[in-house]
Amino acid sequence: MKIYCGKDYEHAGRITANILSAQIIMKPDCVLGLATGSTPISAYENLIRHYESGDLDFSLVHSINLDEYRGLDPENDQSYRYFMNTHLFDHINIDKKNTFVPDGMEKDAEKACQDYDEIIRSHGGIDLQLLGLGHNGHIGFNEPSDSFAKGTHLVTLTESTVTANARFFASASDVPKEAYTMGIRSIMQAKIILVMACGESKKEIIKKAFYGPITPQVPASVLQLHPNVILVGDEAALG
Ligand code: F6R
């Protein structure tokens, strides 16, 4: 595992954006696995800057997001599709037809999951997967459990995740309790995994995930088995 420590969140975002940029420059038609949440925002801001300065071209890039709340439509400002549009896609020259987020409005969970796995498969997998890290070790919405779920699946969010995500909603009761998420297999099959985790509150889980036992109770711990993981953090998270 390679570790890069930025001095603060902004710096970590620049490092993450530089790694994503290198991937796009090396392979202009790459498939990026993307994440939402508060962590990648500074990386996305820097990617937009690189695009605006003429250094990056997204016209051939495809993106496949990790997850989406079940029951939120793309226009809902709490949906992950809306997040991706407003934080990145609306500001760069990516073709939105080439951007994928699970269909939160598909009521048939089996269909939603199979369709998404087919999208991943038909793209030949993911070149670089960007991940944030949940306080309980979740990646995507793969929550602590007794086994590592493989393909895209429907999850019931844990109380810890609902509480953490309540900051984006009017109240915790407004946070959807279910989501569709890419499974551990698709994440692990990505050629490169880029984890970004910042702030004091991520310190403990970074230790557990990367230096503790590999267990589905800490889903991110499975990343220890991946041959090409890059961890970007700040001093608060990496000490
Ligand atoms: C988001 C996602 C989640 C977040 C994680 C960390 O698409 O899949 O796993 O990466 O919950 O969230 P933040 O960055 O808000 O701390």
Coordinates of N, CA and C and ligand atoms in Angstrom, one line a residue:
M1 N 0.8 -1.2 0.0 CA 0.0 0.0 0.0 C 0.9 1.3 0.0
K2 N 0.5 2.2 -0.8 CA 1.2 3.5 -0.8 C 0.4 4.4 0.0
I3 N 1.1 5.2 0.8 CA 0.4 6.2 1.7 C 0.9 7.6 1.4
Y4 N -0.1 8.5 1.1 CA 0.3 9.9 1.0 C -0.4 10.7 2.1
C5 N 0.4 11.5 2.8 CA -0.2 12.3 3.8 C -0.2 13.8 3.5
G6 N -1.3 14.4 3.2 CA -1.4 15.8 3.0 C -1.4 16.5 4.3
K7 N -1.1 17.8 4.3 CA -1.0 18.5 5.6 C -2.4 18.7 6.2
D8 N -3.4 18.9 5.3 CA -4.7 19.1 5.8 C -5.7 18.6 4.7
Y9 N -7.0 18.8 4.9 CA -8.0 18.2 4.0 C -7.8 18.7 2.6
E10 N -7.6 20.0 2.5 CA -7.4 20.6 1.1 C -6.3 20.0 0.4
H11 N -5.1 19.8 1.1 CA -3.9 19.3 0.5 C -4.2 17.8 0.1
A12 N -4.9 17.1 0.9 CA -5.2 15.7 0.6 C -6.1 15.6 -0.7
G13 N -7.0 16.6 -0.8 CA -7.8 16.7 -2.0 C -7.0 16.9 -3.2
R14 N -6.0 17.7 -3.1 CA -5.1 18.0 -4.3 C -4.4 16.7 -4.7
I15 N -3.9 16.0 -3.7 CA -3.1 14.8 -4.0 C -4.1 13.8 -4.6
T16 N -5.3 13.6 -4.1 CA -6.2 12.7 -4.7 C -6.6 13.0 -6.1
A17 N -6.8 14.3 -6.3 CA -7.1 14.8 -7.7 C -6.0 14.6 -8.6
N18 N -4.7 14.7 -8.1 CA -3.6 14.5 -9.0 C -3.5 13.0 -9.4
I19 N -3.8 12.1 -8.5 CA -3.7 10.7 -8.8 C -4.8 10.4 -9.8
L20 N -6.0 10.9 -9.6 CA -7.1 10.7 -10.6 C -6.7 11.3 -11.9
S21 N -6.1 12.4 -11.9 CA -5.7 13.1 -13.2 C -4.7 12.2 -13.9
A22 N -3.8 11.7 -13.2 CA -2.7 10.8 -13.8 C -3.4 9.7 -14.5
Q23 N -4.4 9.1 -13.8 CA -5.1 7.9 -14.4 C -5.8 8.4 -15.7
I24 N -6.4 9.5 -15.7 CA -7.1 10.0 -16.9 C -6.1 10.3 -18.1
I25 N -5.0 10.9 -17.7 CA -4.0 11.3 -18.7 C -3.4 10.0 -19.3
M26 N -3.1 9.0 -18.5 CA -2.5 7.8 -18.9 C -3.5 6.9 -19.8
K27 N -4.8 7.0 -19.4 CA -5.8 6.2 -20.1 C -7.0 7.1 -20.3
P28 N -7.1 7.9 -21.4 CA -8.2 8.8 -21.5 C -9.6 8.2 -21.5
D29 N -9.7 6.9 -21.9 CA -11.0 6.3 -21.9 C -11.1 5.3 -20.7
C30 N -10.6 5.7 -19.6 CA -10.6 4.9 -18.4 C -12.0 4.8 -17.8
V31 N -12.2 3.8 -16.9 CA -13.5 3.7 -16.2 C -13.1 4.0 -14.7
L32 N -13.7 5.1 -14.2 CA -13.4 5.5 -12.9 C -14.6 5.1 -12.0
G33 N -14.3 4.5 -10.8 CA -15.3 4.2 -9.8 C -15.3 5.4 -8.9
L34 N -16.5 6.0 -8.7 CA -16.5 7.3 -7.9 C -17.3 7.1 -6.7
A35 N -17.0 8.0 -5.7 CA -17.7 8.0 -4.4 C -18.3 9.4 -4.1
T36 N -19.3 9.4 -3.2 CA -19.9 10.6 -2.8 C -19.4 10.8 -1.3
G37 N -20.2 11.6 -0.6 CA -19.8 11.9 0.8 C -19.0 13.1 0.9
S38 N -18.7 13.5 2.1 CA -18.0 14.8 2.2 C -16.5 14.7 1.8
T39 N -15.9 13.5 2.0 CA -14.5 13.4 1.8 C -14.0 13.8 0.3
P40 N -14.6 13.3 -0.7 CA -14.0 13.5 -2.0 C -14.3 14.9 -2.6
I41 N -15.0 15.8 -1.9 CA -15.4 17.1 -2.5 C -14.2 17.9 -2.9
S42 N -13.2 18.0 -2.0 CA -12.0 18.8 -2.4 C -11.3 18.2 -3.6
A43 N -11.3 16.9 -3.7 CA -10.7 16.2 -4.9 C -11.4 16.6 -6.1
Y44 N -12.8 16.6 -6.0 CA -13.6 16.9 -7.2 C -13.4 18.4 -7.6
E45 N -13.3 19.3 -6.6 CA -13.0 20.7 -6.9 C -11.7 20.9 -7.6
N46 N -10.7 20.1 -7.2 CA -9.4 20.2 -7.9 C -9.5 19.6 -9.3
L47 N -10.2 18.5 -9.5 CA -10.4 18.0 -10.8 C -11.0 19.0 -11.8
I48 N -12.0 19.7 -11.2 CA -12.7 20.8 -12.0 C -11.7 21.9 -12.4
R49 N -10.8 22.2 -11.5 CA -9.8 23.2 -11.8 C -8.9 22.7 -12.9
H50 N -8.5 21.5 -12.8 CA -7.6 20.9 -13.8 C -8.3 21.0 -15.2
Y51 N -9.5 20.7 -15.2 CA -10.3 20.7 -16.4 C -10.4 22.1 -17.0
E52 N -10.7 23.0 -16.1 CA -10.8 24.4 -16.5 C -9.5 25.0 -17.0
S53 N -8.4 24.5 -16.5 CA -7.1 25.1 -17.0 C -6.7 24.4 -18.3
G54 N -7.5 23.4 -18.8 CA -7.2 22.8 -20.0 C -6.3 21.6 -19.9
D55 N -6.0 21.1 -18.6 CA -5.1 20.0 -18.4 C -5.8 18.7 -18.4
L56 N -7.1 18.6 -18.4 CA -7.8 17.3 -18.3 C -8.9 17.3 -19.3
D57 N -9.1 16.1 -19.9 CA -10.2 15.9 -20.9 C -11.0 14.7 -20.4
F58 N -12.3 14.9 -20.1 CA -13.1 13.8 -19.6 C -14.0 13.2 -20.7
S59 N -13.8 13.7 -22.0 CA -14.7 13.3 -23.0 C -14.9 11.8 -23.2
L60 N -13.8 11.1 -22.9 CA -13.9 9.6 -23.2 C -14.0 8.8 -21.9
V61 N -14.0 9.5 -20.7 CA -14.1 8.8 -19.4 C -15.5 8.3 -19.2
H62 N -15.5 7.1 -18.6 CA -16.8 6.5 -18.1 C -16.7 6.5 -16.5
S63 N -17.8 6.7 -15.9 CA -17.7 6.6 -14.4 C -18.8 5.7 -13.9
I64 N -18.5 5.0 -12.8 CA -19.5 4.1 -12.2 C -19.5 4.4 -10.7
N65 N -20.6 4.9 -10.2 CA -20.6 5.3 -8.8 C -20.8 4.1 -7.9
L66 N -20.4 4.2 -6.6 CA -20.5 3.1 -5.7 C -22.0 2.8 -5.3
D67 N -22.8 3.8 -5.1 CA -24.0 3.6 -4.4 C -25.1 4.7 -4.6
E68 N -26.3 4.3 -4.2 CA -27.4 5.3 -4.2 C -28.5 4.9 -3.2
Y69 N -29.1 5.9 -2.6 CA -30.2 5.6 -1.7 C -31.3 5.0 -2.4
R70 N -32.0 4.1 -1.8 CA -33.2 3.5 -2.5 C -34.4 4.5 -2.2
G71 N -35.1 4.8 -3.3 CA -36.3 5.6 -3.1 C -36.0 7.1 -3.4
L72 N -34.8 7.5 -3.7 CA -34.6 8.9 -4.0 C -34.4 9.0 -5.5
D73 N -35.1 10.0 -6.1 CA -35.0 10.1 -7.6 C -33.8 11.0 -7.9
P74 N -33.3 11.0 -9.1 CA -32.1 11.8 -9.4 C -32.2 13.3 -9.2
E75 N -33.4 13.8 -9.2 CA -33.6 15.3 -9.0 C -33.6 15.6 -7.5
N76 N -33.7 14.6 -6.6 CA -33.7 14.9 -5.2 C -32.3 15.3 -4.8
D77 N -32.3 16.5 -4.1 CA -31.0 17.1 -3.8 C -30.1 16.3 -2.8
Q78 N -30.7 15.2 -2.2 CA -30.0 14.3 -1.4 C -29.5 13.0 -2.1
S79 N -30.0 12.9 -3.3 CA -29.6 11.7 -4.0 C -28.1 11.8 -4.4
Y80 N -27.5 10.6 -4.6 CA -26.1 10.6 -5.0 C -25.9 11.0 -6.4
R81 N -26.9 10.7 -7.3 CA -26.8 11.2 -8.7 C -26.8 12.8 -8.7
Y82 N -27.6 13.4 -7.9 CA -27.6 14.8 -7.8 C -26.3 15.4 -7.3
F83 N -25.8 14.7 -6.3 CA -24.4 15.0 -5.7 C -23.4 15.0 -6.8
M84 N -23.4 13.9 -7.6 CA -22.3 13.8 -8.6 C -22.5 14.9 -9.7
N85 N -23.7 15.1 -10.1 CA -23.9 16.2 -11.1 C -23.4 17.5 -10.6
T86 N -23.8 17.9 -9.4 CA -23.6 19.2 -8.9 C -22.1 19.4 -8.5
H87 N -21.5 18.3 -7.9 CA -20.1 18.5 -7.5 C -19.1 18.2 -8.5
L88 N -19.5 17.5 -9.6 CA -18.5 17.2 -10.6 C -19.0 17.3 -12.1
F89 N -20.0 16.4 -12.4 CA -20.3 16.2 -13.8 C -20.8 17.5 -14.5
D90 N -21.5 18.4 -13.8 CA -22.0 19.6 -14.4 C -20.9 20.5 -14.8
H91 N -19.7 20.3 -14.3 CA -18.6 21.3 -14.4 C -17.5 20.8 -15.3
I92 N -17.6 19.6 -15.9 CA -16.5 19.0 -16.7 C -17.2 18.5 -18.0
N93 N -16.3 18.1 -19.0 CA -16.9 17.7 -20.3 C -17.1 16.2 -20.3
I94 N -17.5 15.6 -19.2 CA -17.9 14.2 -19.3 C -19.3 14.1 -19.9
D95 N -19.5 13.0 -20.7 CA -20.8 12.8 -21.3 C -21.6 12.1 -20.3
K96 N -22.7 12.7 -19.8 CA -23.5 12.2 -18.7 C -24.0 10.8 -19.1
K97 N -24.1 10.5 -20.4 CA -24.6 9.1 -20.8 C -23.5 8.1 -20.3
N98 N -22.3 8.6 -20.1 CA -21.2 7.7 -19.7 C -21.0 7.6 -18.2
T99 N -22.0 8.2 -17.5 CA -21.9 8.2 -16.0 C -23.0 7.3 -15.4
F100 N -22.6 6.5 -14.5 CA -23.6 5.5 -13.9 C -23.7 5.6 -12.4
V101 N -24.9 5.6 -11.9 CA -25.2 5.6 -10.5 C -26.3 4.6 -10.4
P102 N -26.3 3.7 -9.3 CA -27.5 2.8 -9.2 C -28.8 3.5 -9.3
D103 N -29.8 2.8 -9.9 CA -31.1 3.4 -10.0 C -31.9 3.3 -8.7
G104 N -31.9 4.4 -7.9 CA -32.6 4.4 -6.6 C -34.1 4.2 -6.7
M105 N -34.6 4.5 -7.9 CA -36.1 4.4 -8.1 C -36.5 3.0 -8.5
E106 N -35.6 2.1 -8.8 CA -36.0 0.8 -9.2 C -36.5 0.0 -8.0
K107 N -37.7 -0.4 -8.0 CA -38.3 -1.0 -6.8 C -37.9 -2.5 -6.7
D108 N -37.7 -3.1 -7.9 CA -37.3 -4.5 -8.0 C -35.8 -4.6 -7.7
A109 N -35.5 -4.9 -6.4 CA -34.1 -4.9 -6.0 C -33.2 -5.8 -6.8
E110 N -33.7 -7.0 -7.1 CA -32.9 -8.0 -7.9 C -32.5 -7.4 -9.2
K111 N -33.5 -6.7 -9.9 CA -33.3 -6.2 -11.2 C -32.3 -5.0 -11.1
A112 N -32.5 -4.1 -10.1 CA -31.6 -3.0 -9.9 C -30.1 -3.5 -9.8
C113 N -30.0 -4.5 -9.0 CA -28.6 -5.0 -8.7 C -28.0 -5.7 -9.9
Q114 N -28.8 -6.6 -10.6 CA -28.3 -7.3 -11.8 C -27.9 -6.3 -12.8
D115 N -28.8 -5.3 -13.1 CA -28.5 -4.3 -14.1 C -27.2 -3.6 -13.8
Y116 N -27.0 -3.3 -12.5 CA -25.8 -2.5 -12.2 C -24.5 -3.4 -12.4
D117 N -24.6 -4.6 -12.0 CA -23.5 -5.6 -12.2 C -23.2 -5.7 -13.7
E118 N -24.2 -5.7 -14.5 CA -24.1 -5.8 -15.9 C -23.4 -4.6 -16.5
I119 N -23.7 -3.4 -16.0 CA -23.0 -2.2 -16.4 C -21.5 -2.3 -16.1
I120 N -21.2 -2.7 -14.9 CA -19.8 -2.8 -14.5 C -19.1 -3.9 -15.4
R121 N -19.8 -5.0 -15.6 CA -19.2 -6.1 -16.4 C -19.0 -5.6 -17.9
S122 N -20.0 -4.9 -18.4 CA -19.9 -4.5 -19.8 C -18.8 -3.4 -20.1
H123 N -18.4 -2.8 -19.0 CA -17.4 -1.8 -19.1 C -16.0 -2.4 -18.9
G124 N -16.0 -3.7 -18.7 CA -14.7 -4.4 -18.5 C -14.1 -4.1 -17.1
G125 N -15.0 -3.8 -16.2 CA -14.5 -3.5 -14.8 C -14.0 -2.1 -14.6
I126 N -13.4 -1.8 -13.5 CA -13.0 -0.4 -13.1 C -11.5 -0.3 -13.1
D127 N -11.0 0.8 -13.7 CA -9.6 1.0 -13.7 C -9.1 1.5 -12.4
L128 N -9.8 2.6 -11.9 CA -9.4 3.1 -10.6 C -10.7 3.4 -9.8
Q129 N -10.7 2.9 -8.6 CA -11.9 3.0 -7.7 C -11.6 4.0 -6.6
L130 N -12.3 5.1 -6.5 CA -12.1 6.0 -5.4 C -13.0 5.6 -4.3
L131 N -12.5 5.6 -3.1 CA -13.4 5.2 -1.9 C -13.2 6.2 -0.8
G132 N -14.3 6.5 -0.1 CA -14.2 7.1 1.3 C -14.3 6.0 2.3
L133 N -14.2 6.3 3.5 CA -14.2 5.3 4.6 C -15.2 5.7 5.6
G134 N -16.2 4.8 5.9 CA -17.2 5.0 6.9 C -16.5 4.8 8.3
H135 N -17.1 5.5 9.3 CA -16.5 5.3 10.7 C -16.6 3.9 11.2
N136 N -17.5 3.1 10.6 CA -17.6 1.7 11.0 C -16.8 0.8 10.0
G137 N -16.1 1.4 9.1 CA -15.3 0.6 8.2 C -16.0 0.3 6.9
H138 N -17.2 0.9 6.7 CA -17.9 0.6 5.5 C -17.2 1.2 4.3
I139 N -17.3 0.5 3.2 CA -16.9 1.1 1.9 C -18.0 0.9 0.9
G140 N -18.3 1.9 0.1 CA -19.6 2.0 -0.5 C -20.6 1.9 0.6
F141 N -21.7 1.2 0.5 CA -22.5 0.9 1.6 C -22.4 -0.5 2.1
N142 N -21.2 -1.1 1.9 CA -21.0 -2.4 2.4 C -20.8 -2.3 3.9
E143 N -21.8 -2.6 4.7 CA -21.8 -2.4 6.1 C -21.2 -3.6 6.8
P144 N -20.7 -3.4 8.1 CA -20.2 -4.6 8.8 C -21.2 -5.7 8.8
S145 N -20.7 -6.9 8.5 CA -21.6 -8.1 8.5 C -20.8 -9.4 8.7
D146 N -21.5 -10.5 8.5 CA -20.9 -11.8 8.8 C -20.1 -12.3 7.6
S147 N -20.3 -11.7 6.4 CA -19.6 -12.1 5.2 C -19.4 -10.9 4.3
F148 N -18.5 -11.1 3.4 CA -18.3 -10.0 2.4 C -19.2 -10.2 1.2
A149 N -20.2 -9.2 1.1 CA -21.2 -9.4 0.0 C -20.4 -9.1 -1.3
K150 N -20.8 -9.9 -2.4 CA -19.9 -9.9 -3.6 C -20.4 -8.8 -4.6
G151 N -21.6 -9.1 -5.1 CA -22.1 -8.2 -6.2 C -22.9 -7.0 -5.6
T152 N -23.5 -6.3 -6.5 CA -24.3 -5.1 -6.1 C -25.5 -5.7 -5.3
H153 N -25.9 -5.1 -4.3 CA -26.9 -5.6 -3.4 C -27.7 -4.4 -2.7
L154 N -28.8 -4.8 -2.2 CA -29.6 -3.8 -1.4 C -29.2 -4.0 0.1
V155 N -28.9 -2.8 0.7 CA -28.5 -2.9 2.1 C -29.5 -2.1 3.0
T156 N -29.6 -2.5 4.2 CA -30.2 -1.7 5.2 C -29.1 -1.0 6.0
L157 N -29.2 0.3 6.0 CA -28.1 1.1 6.6 C -28.0 0.9 8.1
T158 N -26.8 0.8 8.7 CA -26.7 0.7 10.1 C -27.1 2.0 10.8
E159 N -27.4 2.0 12.1 CA -27.7 3.2 12.8 C -26.5 4.2 12.7
S160 N -25.3 3.7 12.8 CA -24.1 4.5 12.8 C -24.1 5.3 11.5
T161 N -24.4 4.6 10.4 CA -24.3 5.3 9.1 C -25.5 6.3 8.9
V162 N -26.7 5.9 9.4 CA -27.8 6.8 9.3 C -27.5 8.1 10.1
T163 N -26.9 7.9 11.3 CA -26.6 9.0 12.2 C -25.5 9.9 11.5
A164 N -24.5 9.3 10.9 CA -23.4 10.1 10.2 C -24.0 10.8 9.1
N165 N -24.9 10.2 8.3 CA -25.4 10.9 7.1 C -26.6 11.9 7.4
A166 N -27.0 11.9 8.7 CA -28.1 12.8 9.0 C -27.7 14.3 8.9
R167 N -26.4 14.5 8.9 CA -26.0 15.9 8.7 C -26.4 16.5 7.4
F168 N -26.6 15.7 6.4 CA -27.0 16.2 5.1 C -28.6 16.4 5.0
F169 N -29.3 15.9 6.0 CA -30.8 15.9 5.9 C -31.4 16.8 7.0
A170 N -32.7 17.1 6.9 CA -33.3 17.9 7.9 C -33.3 17.2 9.2
S171 N -33.5 15.9 9.3 CA -33.4 15.2 10.5 C -33.0 13.7 10.2
A172 N -32.6 13.0 11.2 CA -32.2 11.6 11.0 C -33.3 10.8 10.4
S173 N -34.6 11.1 10.8 CA -35.7 10.3 10.3 C -35.9 10.5 8.8
D174 N -35.3 11.6 8.2 CA -35.4 11.8 6.8 C -34.4 11.0 6.0
V175 N -33.4 10.4 6.7 CA -32.3 9.7 5.9 C -32.9 8.3 5.5
P176 N -32.9 8.0 4.2 CA -33.4 6.8 3.7 C -32.7 5.6 4.5
K177 N -33.4 4.6 4.7 CA -32.8 3.5 5.5 C -32.2 2.4 4.6
E178 N -32.4 2.5 3.3 CA -31.9 1.4 2.4 C -31.1 2.1 1.3
A179 N -30.2 1.3 0.7 CA -29.4 1.8 -0.4 C -29.0 0.6 -1.3
Y180 N -28.7 0.9 -2.5 CA -28.1 -0.1 -3.4 C -26.6 0.3 -3.4
T181 N -25.8 -0.8 -3.3 CA -24.4 -0.5 -3.3 C -23.6 -1.6 -4.1
M182 N -22.6 -1.1 -4.7 CA -21.7 -2.0 -5.4 C -21.1 -3.0 -4.4
G183 N -20.9 -4.2 -4.7 CA -20.4 -5.2 -3.8 C -18.8 -5.2 -3.7
I184 N -18.4 -5.9 -2.7 CA -16.9 -6.0 -2.4 C -16.2 -6.6 -3.6
R185 N -16.8 -7.5 -4.3 CA -16.1 -8.1 -5.5 C -15.8 -7.1 -6.5
S186 N -16.8 -6.3 -6.9 CA -16.5 -5.3 -7.9 C -15.5 -4.3 -7.5
I187 N -15.5 -3.9 -6.2 CA -14.5 -3.0 -5.7 C -13.1 -3.6 -5.7
M188 N -13.0 -4.9 -5.3 CA -11.7 -5.6 -5.2 C -11.2 -5.9 -6.6
Q189 N -12.1 -5.9 -7.6 CA -11.6 -6.2 -9.0 C -11.1 -5.0 -9.7
A190 N -11.3 -3.8 -9.1 CA -10.7 -2.6 -9.7 C -9.2 -2.7 -9.7
K191 N -8.6 -2.2 -10.8 CA -7.1 -2.3 -10.9 C -6.4 -1.5 -9.8
I192 N -6.9 -0.3 -9.5 CA -6.3 0.5 -8.5 C -7.4 0.9 -7.6
I193 N -7.1 0.9 -6.3 CA -8.0 1.4 -5.3 C -7.4 2.6 -4.6
L194 N -8.1 3.7 -4.6 CA -7.6 5.0 -4.0 C -8.6 5.4 -2.9
V195 N -8.1 5.2 -1.7 CA -8.9 5.5 -0.5 C -8.5 6.9 0.0
M196 N -9.5 7.8 0.2 CA -9.3 9.1 0.8 C -10.0 9.1 2.2
A197 N -9.2 9.5 3.2 CA -9.8 9.5 4.5 C -9.1 10.6 5.3
C198 N -9.9 11.6 5.8 CA -9.3 12.8 6.5 C -10.0 13.0 7.8
G199 N -9.3 13.7 8.6 CA -9.8 14.2 9.9 C -9.6 13.2 11.0
E200 N -9.5 13.7 12.2 CA -9.3 13.0 13.5 C -10.3 11.8 13.6
S201 N -11.5 12.0 13.2 CA -12.5 11.0 13.4 C -12.3 9.8 12.6
K202 N -11.4 9.8 11.6 CA -11.2 8.6 10.8 C -9.9 7.9 11.3
K203 N -9.2 8.4 12.3 CA -7.9 7.9 12.7 C -8.1 6.4 13.1
E204 N -9.0 6.1 14.0 CA -9.2 4.8 14.6 C -9.5 3.8 13.5
I205 N -10.5 4.1 12.6 CA -10.9 3.2 11.6 C -9.8 2.9 10.6
I206 N -9.0 3.9 10.3 CA -7.9 3.7 9.4 C -7.0 2.6 10.0
K207 N -6.7 2.7 11.3 CA -5.8 1.8 12.0 C -6.4 0.4 11.9
K208 N -7.7 0.3 12.2 CA -8.4 -1.0 12.2 C -8.4 -1.6 10.8
A209 N -8.8 -0.8 9.8 CA -9.0 -1.3 8.5 C -7.7 -1.8 7.8
F210 N -6.6 -1.0 8.0 CA -5.4 -1.3 7.3 C -4.3 -2.1 8.1
Y211 N -4.5 -2.1 9.4 CA -3.5 -2.8 10.3 C -4.1 -3.8 11.2
G212 N -5.4 -3.9 11.2 CA -6.1 -4.9 12.1 C -6.4 -6.2 11.3
P213 N -7.1 -7.1 11.9 CA -7.5 -8.4 11.2 C -8.4 -8.1 10.1
I214 N -8.3 -9.0 9.1 CA -9.2 -8.9 7.9 C -10.5 -9.6 8.3
T215 N -11.6 -8.8 8.4 CA -12.9 -9.4 8.8 C -14.0 -8.6 8.2
P216 N -15.1 -9.3 7.8 CA -16.3 -8.5 7.3 C -16.9 -7.6 8.3
Q217 N -16.5 -7.7 9.6 CA -17.0 -6.8 10.6 C -16.4 -5.4 10.4
V218 N -15.3 -5.4 9.6 CA -14.6 -4.1 9.2 C -14.4 -4.2 7.7
P219 N -15.5 -4.0 6.9 CA -15.4 -4.3 5.5 C -14.2 -3.7 4.8
A220 N -13.7 -2.6 5.1 CA -12.5 -2.0 4.5 C -11.3 -2.8 4.7
S221 N -11.3 -3.7 5.7 CA -10.1 -4.5 6.0 C -9.8 -5.4 4.8
V222 N -10.8 -5.7 4.0 CA -10.5 -6.6 2.8 C -9.5 -6.0 1.9
L223 N -9.4 -4.6 1.9 CA -8.5 -3.9 1.0 C -7.0 -4.3 1.2
Q224 N -6.8 -4.9 2.4 CA -5.4 -5.4 2.7 C -5.0 -6.5 1.7
L225 N -6.0 -7.1 1.1 CA -5.7 -8.2 0.2 C -5.5 -7.7 -1.3
H226 N -5.8 -6.4 -1.5 CA -5.7 -5.9 -2.9 C -4.2 -5.5 -3.1
P227 N -3.7 -5.8 -4.3 CA -2.3 -5.5 -4.6 C -1.9 -4.1 -4.9
N228 N -2.9 -3.2 -5.1 CA -2.6 -1.9 -5.6 C -3.5 -0.8 -4.9
V229 N -3.3 -0.6 -3.6 CA -4.1 0.3 -2.8 C -3.3 1.6 -2.5
I230 N -3.9 2.7 -2.7 CA -3.3 4.0 -2.4 C -4.2 4.6 -1.3
L231 N -3.6 5.0 -0.2 CA -4.3 5.7 0.9 C -3.9 7.2 0.9
V232 N -4.8 8.1 0.8 CA -4.5 9.5 0.9 C -5.2 10.0 2.1
G233 N -4.5 10.6 3.0 CA -5.1 11.2 4.2 C -4.5 12.6 4.6
D234 N -4.9 13.1 5.7 CA -4.3 14.3 6.2 C -3.6 14.0 7.5
E235 N -2.9 15.0 8.0 CA -2.1 14.7 9.3 C -3.1 14.3 10.4
A236 N -4.3 14.9 10.4 CA -5.2 14.5 11.5 C -5.6 13.1 11.5
A237 N -5.8 12.5 10.3 CA -6.2 11.1 10.2 C -5.0 10.1 10.2
L238 N -3.9 10.6 9.7 CA -2.8 9.6 9.6 C -1.7 9.8 10.7
G239 N -1.9 10.9 11.4 CA -1.0 11.1 12.6 C 0.5 11.2 12.1
Ligands
F6R1 C1 -20.3 7.3 -0.6 C2 -19.9 6.1 0.1 C3 -19.6 6.0 1.5 C4 -18.7 7.1 2.0 C5 -18.4 7.0 3.5 C6 -17.6 8.1 4.1 O1 -20.5 7.0 -1.9 O2 -19.9 5.1 -0.5 O3 -18.9 4.8 1.8 O4 -17.5 7.1 1.3 O5 -19.6 7.0 4.2 O6 -18.4 9.3 4.0 P1 -17.7 10.7 4.3 O7 -16.8 11.0 3.2 O8 -18.9 11.7 4.3 O9 -17.1 10.6 5.6

